[in-house]
Coordinates of C-alpha atoms in Angstrom, one line a residue:
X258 CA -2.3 -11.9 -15.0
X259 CA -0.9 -11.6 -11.3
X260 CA 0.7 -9.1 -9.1
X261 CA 3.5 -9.5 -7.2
X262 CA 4.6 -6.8 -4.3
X263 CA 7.9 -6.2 -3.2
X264 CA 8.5 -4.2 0.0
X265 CA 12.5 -3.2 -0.1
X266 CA 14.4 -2.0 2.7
X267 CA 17.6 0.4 1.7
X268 CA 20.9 1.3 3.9
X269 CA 21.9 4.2 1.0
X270 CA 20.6 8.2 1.1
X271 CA 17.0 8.6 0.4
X272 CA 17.8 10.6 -3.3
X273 CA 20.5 7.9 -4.4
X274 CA 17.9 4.9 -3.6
X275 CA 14.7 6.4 -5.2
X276 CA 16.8 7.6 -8.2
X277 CA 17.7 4.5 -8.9
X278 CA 14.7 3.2 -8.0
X279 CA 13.0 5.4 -11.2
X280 CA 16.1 5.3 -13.3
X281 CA 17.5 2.0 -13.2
X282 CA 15.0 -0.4 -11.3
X283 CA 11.8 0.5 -13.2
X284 CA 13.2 0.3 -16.9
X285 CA 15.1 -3.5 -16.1
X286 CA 11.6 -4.3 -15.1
X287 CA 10.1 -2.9 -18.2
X288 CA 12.7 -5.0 -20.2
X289 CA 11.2 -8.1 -19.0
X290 CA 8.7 -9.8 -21.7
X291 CA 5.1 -10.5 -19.8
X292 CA 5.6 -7.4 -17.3
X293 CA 2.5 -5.2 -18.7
X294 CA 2.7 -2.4 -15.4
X295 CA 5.3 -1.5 -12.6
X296 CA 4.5 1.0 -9.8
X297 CA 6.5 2.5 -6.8
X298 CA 5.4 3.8 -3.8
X299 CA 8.2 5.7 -2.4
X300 CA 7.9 7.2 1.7
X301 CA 9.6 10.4 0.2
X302 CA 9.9 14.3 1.2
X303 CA 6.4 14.9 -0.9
X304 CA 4.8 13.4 2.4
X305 CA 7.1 14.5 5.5
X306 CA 3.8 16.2 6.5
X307 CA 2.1 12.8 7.1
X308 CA 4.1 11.4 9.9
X309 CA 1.5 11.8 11.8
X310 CA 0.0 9.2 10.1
X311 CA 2.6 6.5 10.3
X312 CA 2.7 3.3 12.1
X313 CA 5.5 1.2 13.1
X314 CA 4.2 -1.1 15.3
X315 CA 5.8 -4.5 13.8
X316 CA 8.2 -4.0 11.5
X317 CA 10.6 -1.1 10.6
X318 CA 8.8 0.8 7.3
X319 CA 9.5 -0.3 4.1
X320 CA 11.5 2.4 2.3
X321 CA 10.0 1.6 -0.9
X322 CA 7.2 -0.9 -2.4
X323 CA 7.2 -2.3 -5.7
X324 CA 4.6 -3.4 -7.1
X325 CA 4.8 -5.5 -11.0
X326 CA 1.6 -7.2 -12.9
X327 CA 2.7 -9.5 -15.0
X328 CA 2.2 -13.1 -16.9
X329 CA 2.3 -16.5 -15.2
X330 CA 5.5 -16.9 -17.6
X331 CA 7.7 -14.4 -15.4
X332 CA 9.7 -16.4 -12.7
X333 CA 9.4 -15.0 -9.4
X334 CA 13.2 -15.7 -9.2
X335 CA 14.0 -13.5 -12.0
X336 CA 12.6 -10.5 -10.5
X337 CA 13.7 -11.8 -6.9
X338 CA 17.4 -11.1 -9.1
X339 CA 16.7 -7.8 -10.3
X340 CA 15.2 -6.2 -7.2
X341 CA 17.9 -7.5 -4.4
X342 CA 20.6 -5.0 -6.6
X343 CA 18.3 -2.3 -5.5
X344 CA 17.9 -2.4 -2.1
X345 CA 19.4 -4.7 1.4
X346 CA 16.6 -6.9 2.0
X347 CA 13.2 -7.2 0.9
X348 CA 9.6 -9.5 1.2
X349 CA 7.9 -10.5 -1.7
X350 CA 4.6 -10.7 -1.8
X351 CA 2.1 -12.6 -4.5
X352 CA -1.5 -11.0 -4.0
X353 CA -4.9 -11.2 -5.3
X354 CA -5.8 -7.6 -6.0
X355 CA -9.0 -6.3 -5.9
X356 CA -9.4 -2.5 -6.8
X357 CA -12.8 -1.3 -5.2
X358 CA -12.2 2.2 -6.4
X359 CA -10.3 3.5 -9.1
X360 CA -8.4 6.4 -9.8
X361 CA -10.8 8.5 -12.6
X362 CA -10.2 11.8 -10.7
X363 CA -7.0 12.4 -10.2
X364 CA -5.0 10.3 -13.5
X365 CA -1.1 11.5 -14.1
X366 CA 1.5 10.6 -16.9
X367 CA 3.9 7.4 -16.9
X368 CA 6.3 8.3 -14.4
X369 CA 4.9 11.2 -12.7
X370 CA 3.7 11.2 -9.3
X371 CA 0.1 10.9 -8.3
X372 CA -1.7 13.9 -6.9
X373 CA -2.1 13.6 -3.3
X374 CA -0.7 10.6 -1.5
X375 CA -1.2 7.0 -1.4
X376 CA -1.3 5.5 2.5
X377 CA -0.4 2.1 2.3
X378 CA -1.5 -0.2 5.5
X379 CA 0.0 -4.1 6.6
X380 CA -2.7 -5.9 7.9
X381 CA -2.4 -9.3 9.8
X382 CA -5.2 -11.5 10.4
X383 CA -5.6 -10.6 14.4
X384 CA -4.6 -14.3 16.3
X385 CA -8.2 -13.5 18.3
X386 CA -10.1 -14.2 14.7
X387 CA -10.3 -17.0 12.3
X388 CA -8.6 -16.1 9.0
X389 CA -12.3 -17.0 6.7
X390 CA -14.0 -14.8 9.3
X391 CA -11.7 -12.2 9.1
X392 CA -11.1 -12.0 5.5
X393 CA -14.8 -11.8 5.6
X394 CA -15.3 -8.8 7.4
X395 CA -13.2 -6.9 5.9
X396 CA -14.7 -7.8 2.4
X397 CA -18.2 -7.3 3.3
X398 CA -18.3 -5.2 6.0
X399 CA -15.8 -2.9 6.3
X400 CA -15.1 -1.9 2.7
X401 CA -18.3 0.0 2.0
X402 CA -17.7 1.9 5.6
X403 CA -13.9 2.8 4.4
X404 CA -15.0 4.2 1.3
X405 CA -18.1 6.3 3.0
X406 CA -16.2 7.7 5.6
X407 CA -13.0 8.7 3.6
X408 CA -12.0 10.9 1.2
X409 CA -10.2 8.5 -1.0
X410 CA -10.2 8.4 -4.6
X411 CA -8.1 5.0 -4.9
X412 CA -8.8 2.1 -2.8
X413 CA -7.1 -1.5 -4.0
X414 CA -7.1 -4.5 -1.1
X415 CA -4.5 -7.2 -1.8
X416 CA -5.2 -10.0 -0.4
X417 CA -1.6 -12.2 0.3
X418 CA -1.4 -16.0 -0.9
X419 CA 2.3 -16.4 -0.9
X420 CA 4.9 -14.7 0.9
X421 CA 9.1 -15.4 0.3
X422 CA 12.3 -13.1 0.7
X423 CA 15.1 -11.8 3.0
X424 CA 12.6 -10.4 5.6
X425 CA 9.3 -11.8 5.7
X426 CA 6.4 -9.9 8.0
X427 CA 4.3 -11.8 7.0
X428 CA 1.1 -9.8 6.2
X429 CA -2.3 -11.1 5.2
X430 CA -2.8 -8.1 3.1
X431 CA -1.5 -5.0 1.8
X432 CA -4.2 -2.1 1.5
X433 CA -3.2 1.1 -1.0
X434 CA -5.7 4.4 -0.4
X435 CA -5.3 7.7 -2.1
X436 CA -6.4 10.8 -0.3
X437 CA -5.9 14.5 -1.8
X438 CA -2.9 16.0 0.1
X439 CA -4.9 18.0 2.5
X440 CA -5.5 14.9 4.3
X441 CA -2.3 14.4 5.4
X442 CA -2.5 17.1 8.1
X443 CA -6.5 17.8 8.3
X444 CA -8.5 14.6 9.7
X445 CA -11.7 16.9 8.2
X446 CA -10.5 16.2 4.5
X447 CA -9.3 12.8 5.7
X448 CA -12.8 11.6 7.0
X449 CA -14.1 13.4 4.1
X450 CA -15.9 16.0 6.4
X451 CA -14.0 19.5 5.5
X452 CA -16.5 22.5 7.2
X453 CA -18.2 20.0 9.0
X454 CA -17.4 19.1 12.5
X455 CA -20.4 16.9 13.3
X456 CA -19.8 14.5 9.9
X457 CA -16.3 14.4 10.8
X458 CA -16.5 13.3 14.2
X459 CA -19.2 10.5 13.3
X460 CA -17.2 9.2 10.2
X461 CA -14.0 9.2 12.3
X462 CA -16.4 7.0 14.7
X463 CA -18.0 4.9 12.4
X464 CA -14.5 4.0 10.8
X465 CA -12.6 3.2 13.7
X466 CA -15.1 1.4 15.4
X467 CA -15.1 -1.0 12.0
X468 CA -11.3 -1.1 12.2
X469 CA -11.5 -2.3 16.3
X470 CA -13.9 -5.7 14.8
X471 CA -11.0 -6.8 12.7
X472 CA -7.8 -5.3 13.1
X473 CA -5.2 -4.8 16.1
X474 CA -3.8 -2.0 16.4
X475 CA -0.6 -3.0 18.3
X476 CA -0.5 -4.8 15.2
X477 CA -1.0 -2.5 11.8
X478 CA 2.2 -0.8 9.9
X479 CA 1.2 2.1 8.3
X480 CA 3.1 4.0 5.4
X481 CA 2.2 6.9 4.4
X482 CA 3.9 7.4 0.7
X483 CA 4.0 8.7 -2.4
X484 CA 2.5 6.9 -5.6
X485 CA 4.0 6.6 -9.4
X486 CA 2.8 4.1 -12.2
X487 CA 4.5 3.1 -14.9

């Protein structure tokens, strides 16, 4: 089984692109023999309050990411047909996917969208750090502080091995975090610290002074978004 992302990029109005996104895009994925799960991340209206959140700082945002676990047997160049109807350009991604915490809190129906949001953060391998050393970091290190300092109830790293398409950013790794919706606009429930200003302030701390050993923040794209499996 593998995962392939796809990052899409659309010139049409936000309602036309993510209807067809759900209506037409998800089922001719669901046609395909060997495709066992598909799941959209969408930067919709649900999360206009996390702006605040969102970081541009290499590439314009994706406006929607596609995500499809499926058997060696599919071709990448099938899907690579399929998707580029849907959108104007897009990257495709093949990741190792490693989900450190699942959803058991928060699970919704086929289709429906997932309580809270789901940030999604492009991460590059910083030119001042040697990818093993990096990667390293990141896996040992900085996971357990991520998930003790945040209020996340989904955490999944993918870790990039091959990268093709129209418009390719070229990410070492794609990183998917749900928070409850409060977090969007309260950094208390976001560094999972609500009432308490002294736990807040030192998970805030703690966090970003993980995220300074291994990533640049000149660097980073951040989406905040919102989150449906099929």
């Amino acid at each position: 089984m593998r995962k392939i992302i796809y990052l899409m990029w659309s010139d049409s109005s936000d309602e036309h692109f993510m209807r067809a996104l759900h209506q037409e895009l998800i089922p001719r994925l669901g046609d395909i023999a060997g495709i066992v799960r598909r799941q959209l991340n969408i930067p919709d209206h649900d999360v206009d309050a996390a702006s605040a959140l969102r970081m541009e700082n290499s590439a314009a945002a994706f406006d929607a990411m596609c995500s499809v676990w499926c058997t060696n047997e599919v071709a990448a160049a099938l899907l690579d047909n399929i998707v580029r109807n849907f959108c104007v350009q897009f990257s495709r991604y093949h990741v190792e996917e490693i989900e450190r915490l699942p959803n058991t809190l928060h699970s919704s129906e086929c289709g429906v969208r997932t309580f809270g949001f789901s940030q999604v953060a492009l991460l590059r391998c910083p030119q001042r750090m040697e990818y093993d050393a990096w990667l390293a970091y990141w896996q040992n290190t900085h996971t357990t502080i991520a998930l003790e300092t945040q209020s996340t109830f989904r955490y999944v790293q993918n870790i990039v091995s091959e990268v093709a398409g129209e418009d390719v950013s070229c990410y070492h790794a794609i990183v998917e975090e749900c928070f409850p919706a409060l977090a969007m606009t309260d950094s208390a429930v976001f560094y999972n610290a609500a009432g308490d200003s002294k736990k807040q302030q030192d998970n805030m701390k703690r966090m970003i002074d993980s995220c300074v050993n291994f990533i640049d923040f000149d660097e980073i794209d951040v989406v905040p978004t919102s989150e449906y499996v099929y």
